[in-house]
Amino acid sequence: MSVAQASPGIQSRYDRDDQATLLRALVRSNRPGRVQNDAEPVPVRVPMIAIASGKGGVGKTVTAVNVCAAIYRQGIRVVLIDADFGTANADVLCGISPTRRLDAMTQQRLSRICVRTPAGFGLVPGSVGMKHLAKGDVSQRAMVRHAAQELSAAADLIVIDTGAGIDETVVGLCLEADLTAVVATGDPTSIADAYALIKTITLRSRSRGDQPDLGVVINQTRSSREAHAVHHRLAAVSKRFLKHDLAMLGWISRDGKIAESVRQRSPLLAVRARRGGARDLARLSQTLLGRIGLLDQGGNRVGL
Ligand SMILES: Nc1ncnc2c1ncn2[C@@H]1O[C@H](COP(=O)(O)OP(=O)(O)OP(=O)(O)O)[C@@H](O)[C@H]1O
Ligand SMILES: [Mg+2]
């Protein structure tokens, strides 16, 4: 599917763009950035949100794809980069079969790789079965950093779907992002692994003199009470051992419609957001936009 194949009926700035416009914008993104006080040009950089987890299979990709679908519906140009190197599958959840993937990025520009999903947002499909681009390749982080500049003319926001775990690739991508959403479930192993990731990001970030912006998303919950209890446990250990106030970004109900949307290969939020998991994902999207500074406290768009 090409960038031009917009989903009918969805209104957004993407709808006014044709493929040529988007590609021109991507090519133009080689331009020098803003000039500050006659000094060196500052490269324009798109804000980035990383979706990560300590434990695998907790719902990162479902969350990333649906958050992008919800954000796109608000007319915000969002591009999802599938950075689950080696086992990428965001394209599967989006219902597309890309011909080009991120593993070709060393030779090709993102403009050749980014495709429009049926839900409307842009997707940079990740690599599948490419061992040389799997864990530990530091150039992946440089790729994503480069992407944030290359996409500056064509996107308002980049969402990164990372792989699971606390290896260098995942942590590096989270450090590159402006906000990291750590997804966990109520499963004790998921909570333990989430803390391991939170700890690693926090300590690595501090070693660089930064304070990380990260928070948790509790997925597959049976109630908001359960979600808050999981957040409370993680926040308590973060406070005690890391002196870090861990934010609660949101929770997502366990919902058969989400599992069904995966089987249907179509994001739930491309169509509705009134109940259950869809409502939770829509609310989470608003929280993320507010936290990253694209919505003000009244829910109005900022700076677009
Ligand atoms: N809120 C939910 N309600 C019901 N099912 C869910 C929910 N979230 C995720 N799932 C189910 O969990 C499966 C795994 O989700 P997903 O692929 O997003 O996990 P992941 O964290 O990206 O996995 P990986 O670590 O392998 O990348 C989905 O296919 C879906 O069936
Ligand atoms: Mg995934």
mmCIF file of C-alpha atoms in Angstrom, residues 74-200:
data_model
loop_
_atom_site.group_PDB
_atom_site.id
_atom_site.type_symbol
_atom_site.label_atom_id
_atom_site.label_comp_id
_atom_site.label_asym_id
_atom_site.label_seq_id
_atom_site.Cartn_x
_atom_site.Cartn_y
_atom_site.Cartn_z
ATOM 1 C CA GLN A 74 -7.398 14.162 15.694
ATOM 2 C CA GLY A 75 -5.589 15.422 12.623
ATOM 3 C CA ILE A 76 -2.132 15.016 14.118
ATOM 4 C CA ARG A 77 0.363 13.597 11.669
ATOM 5 C CA VAL A 78 1.826 10.657 13.497
ATOM 6 C CA VAL A 79 4.317 8.101 12.203
ATOM 7 C CA LEU A 80 4.819 4.774 13.951
ATOM 8 C CA ILE A 81 8.332 3.353 13.692
ATOM 9 C CA ASP A 82 8.368 -0.377 14.303
ATOM 10 C CA ALA A 83 11.686 -0.732 16.099
ATOM 11 C CA ASP A 84 11.110 -4.274 17.321
ATOM 12 C CA PHE A 85 14.116 -5.236 15.240
ATOM 13 C CA GLY A 86 14.019 -8.772 13.924
ATOM 14 C CA THR A 87 10.467 -9.631 15.055
ATOM 15 C CA ALA A 88 8.518 -6.596 13.911
ATOM 16 C CA ASN A 89 4.774 -7.062 13.425
ATOM 17 C CA ALA A 90 3.050 -3.671 13.601
ATOM 18 C CA ASP A 91 2.347 -4.026 9.875
ATOM 19 C CA VAL A 92 0.433 -7.226 10.595
ATOM 20 C CA LEU A 93 -1.790 -5.425 13.115
ATOM 21 C CA CYS A 94 -2.310 -2.619 10.609
ATOM 22 C CA GLY A 95 -3.402 -4.998 7.863
ATOM 23 C CA ILE A 96 -0.646 -4.224 5.413
ATOM 24 C CA SER A 97 2.088 -6.231 3.712
ATOM 25 C CA PRO A 98 4.960 -3.816 3.146
ATOM 26 C CA THR A 99 7.520 -4.386 0.452
ATOM 27 C CA ARG A 100 10.190 -2.290 2.185
ATOM 28 C CA ARG A 101 11.285 -2.383 5.786
ATOM 29 C CA LEU A 102 13.520 -0.533 8.218
ATOM 30 C CA ASP A 103 16.382 -2.964 7.685
ATOM 31 C CA ALA A 104 16.914 -1.360 4.287
ATOM 32 C CA MET A 105 17.274 2.061 5.836
ATOM 33 C CA THR A 106 21.020 2.142 5.631
ATOM 34 C CA GLN A 107 20.609 2.263 1.856
ATOM 35 C CA GLN A 108 17.242 3.980 1.539
ATOM 36 C CA ARG A 109 15.611 7.078 2.949
ATOM 37 C CA LEU A 110 12.551 6.808 5.152
ATOM 38 C CA SER A 111 10.516 8.323 2.346
ATOM 39 C CA ARG A 112 10.993 5.033 0.508
ATOM 40 C CA ILE A 113 9.974 2.961 3.507
ATOM 41 C CA CYS A 114 7.166 4.878 5.229
ATOM 42 C CA VAL A 115 3.714 3.691 4.145
ATOM 43 C CA ARG A 116 0.228 4.918 4.894
ATOM 44 C CA THR A 117 -1.788 2.444 6.933
ATOM 45 C CA PRO A 118 -5.497 1.919 6.244
ATOM 46 C CA ALA A 119 -6.130 3.672 9.583
ATOM 47 C CA GLY A 120 -4.389 6.708 8.137
ATOM 48 C CA PHE A 121 -1.182 7.114 10.115
ATOM 49 C CA GLY A 122 2.269 6.525 8.670
ATOM 50 C CA LEU A 123 4.181 3.347 9.432
ATOM 51 C CA VAL A 124 7.873 2.585 9.047
ATOM 52 C CA PRO A 125 7.678 -1.225 9.038
ATOM 53 C CA GLY A 126 10.347 -2.988 11.044
ATOM 54 C CA SER A 127 12.684 -5.789 10.105
ATOM 55 C CA VAL A 128 11.717 -9.439 10.235
ATOM 56 C CA GLY A 129 14.276 -12.169 10.780
ATOM 57 C CA MET A 130 17.266 -9.913 10.172
ATOM 58 C CA LYS A 131 19.770 -11.141 12.693
ATOM 59 C CA HIS A 132 22.356 -8.478 11.917
ATOM 60 C CA LEU A 133 19.824 -5.832 12.902
ATOM 61 C CA ALA A 134 18.574 -7.614 15.966
ATOM 62 C CA LYS A 135 19.651 -6.911 19.500
ATOM 63 C CA GLY A 136 22.681 -4.844 20.332
ATOM 64 C CA ASP A 137 23.235 -2.947 17.111
ATOM 65 C CA VAL A 138 23.974 0.590 18.263
ATOM 66 C CA SER A 139 23.324 1.991 14.787
ATOM 67 C CA GLN A 140 19.606 1.381 15.370
ATOM 68 C CA ARG A 141 19.521 4.253 17.796
ATOM 69 C CA ALA A 142 21.272 6.493 15.309
ATOM 70 C CA MET A 143 18.699 5.422 12.710
ATOM 71 C CA VAL A 144 15.829 6.498 14.902
ATOM 72 C CA ARG A 145 17.542 9.760 15.809
ATOM 73 C CA HIS A 146 18.033 10.444 12.121
ATOM 74 C CA ALA A 147 14.379 9.572 11.512
ATOM 75 C CA ALA A 148 13.248 12.205 13.987
ATOM 76 C CA GLN A 149 14.964 14.813 11.849
ATOM 77 C CA GLU A 150 14.158 13.351 8.456
ATOM 78 C CA LEU A 151 10.448 13.208 9.281
ATOM 79 C CA SER A 152 10.319 16.707 10.703
ATOM 80 C CA ALA A 153 8.505 18.139 7.689
ATOM 81 C CA ALA A 154 6.030 15.285 7.356
ATOM 82 C CA ALA A 155 5.133 14.362 10.929
ATOM 83 C CA ASP A 156 4.094 16.075 14.153
ATOM 84 C CA LEU A 157 4.855 13.074 16.318
ATOM 85 C CA ILE A 158 6.791 9.815 16.135
ATOM 86 C CA VAL A 159 5.756 6.776 18.159
ATOM 87 C CA ILE A 160 8.328 3.984 18.513
ATOM 88 C CA ASP A 161 7.223 0.414 19.140
ATOM 89 C CA THR A 162 10.265 -1.221 20.760
ATOM 90 C CA GLY A 163 11.081 -4.835 21.427
ATOM 91 C CA ALA A 164 10.707 -6.287 24.918
ATOM 92 C CA GLY A 165 13.470 -6.393 27.510
ATOM 93 C CA ILE A 166 16.241 -4.224 28.860
ATOM 94 C CA ASP A 167 18.923 -4.725 26.267
ATOM 95 C CA GLU A 168 20.956 -1.874 24.856
ATOM 96 C CA THR A 169 18.733 -1.407 21.825
ATOM 97 C CA VAL A 170 15.528 -0.991 23.811
ATOM 98 C CA VAL A 171 17.088 1.221 26.471
ATOM 99 C CA GLY A 172 18.862 3.303 23.825
ATOM 100 C CA LEU A 173 15.602 3.940 21.990
ATOM 101 C CA CYS A 174 13.893 4.930 25.238
ATOM 102 C CA LEU A 175 16.715 7.332 26.047
ATOM 103 C CA GLU A 176 16.304 8.821 22.580
ATOM 104 C CA ALA A 177 12.578 9.429 23.135
ATOM 105 C CA ASP A 178 11.033 12.406 24.916
ATOM 106 C CA LEU A 179 8.612 10.160 26.784
ATOM 107 C CA THR A 180 8.674 6.427 27.476
ATOM 108 C CA ALA A 181 5.480 4.524 28.183
ATOM 109 C CA VAL A 182 6.342 1.259 29.933
ATOM 110 C CA VAL A 183 3.564 -1.274 29.366
ATOM 111 C CA ALA A 184 2.928 -3.886 32.067
ATOM 112 C CA THR A 185 0.152 -6.221 33.073
ATOM 113 C CA GLY A 186 -0.857 -7.327 36.568
ATOM 114 C CA ASP A 187 1.206 -10.489 36.149
ATOM 115 C CA PRO A 188 3.949 -10.449 38.841
ATOM 116 C CA THR A 189 6.642 -11.318 36.301
ATOM 117 C CA SER A 190 5.518 -8.426 34.124
ATOM 118 C CA ILE A 191 5.648 -6.061 37.104
ATOM 119 C CA ALA A 192 9.149 -7.248 38.018
ATOM 120 C CA ASP A 193 10.379 -6.873 34.443
ATOM 121 C CA ALA A 194 8.738 -3.450 34.125
ATOM 122 C CA TYR A 195 10.640 -2.287 37.189
ATOM 123 C CA ALA A 196 13.896 -3.630 35.734
ATOM 124 C CA LEU A 197 13.319 -1.521 32.626
ATOM 125 C CA ILE A 198 12.278 1.569 34.606
ATOM 126 C CA LYS A 199 15.378 1.225 36.769
ATOM 127 C CA THR A 200 17.696 0.793 33.789
#
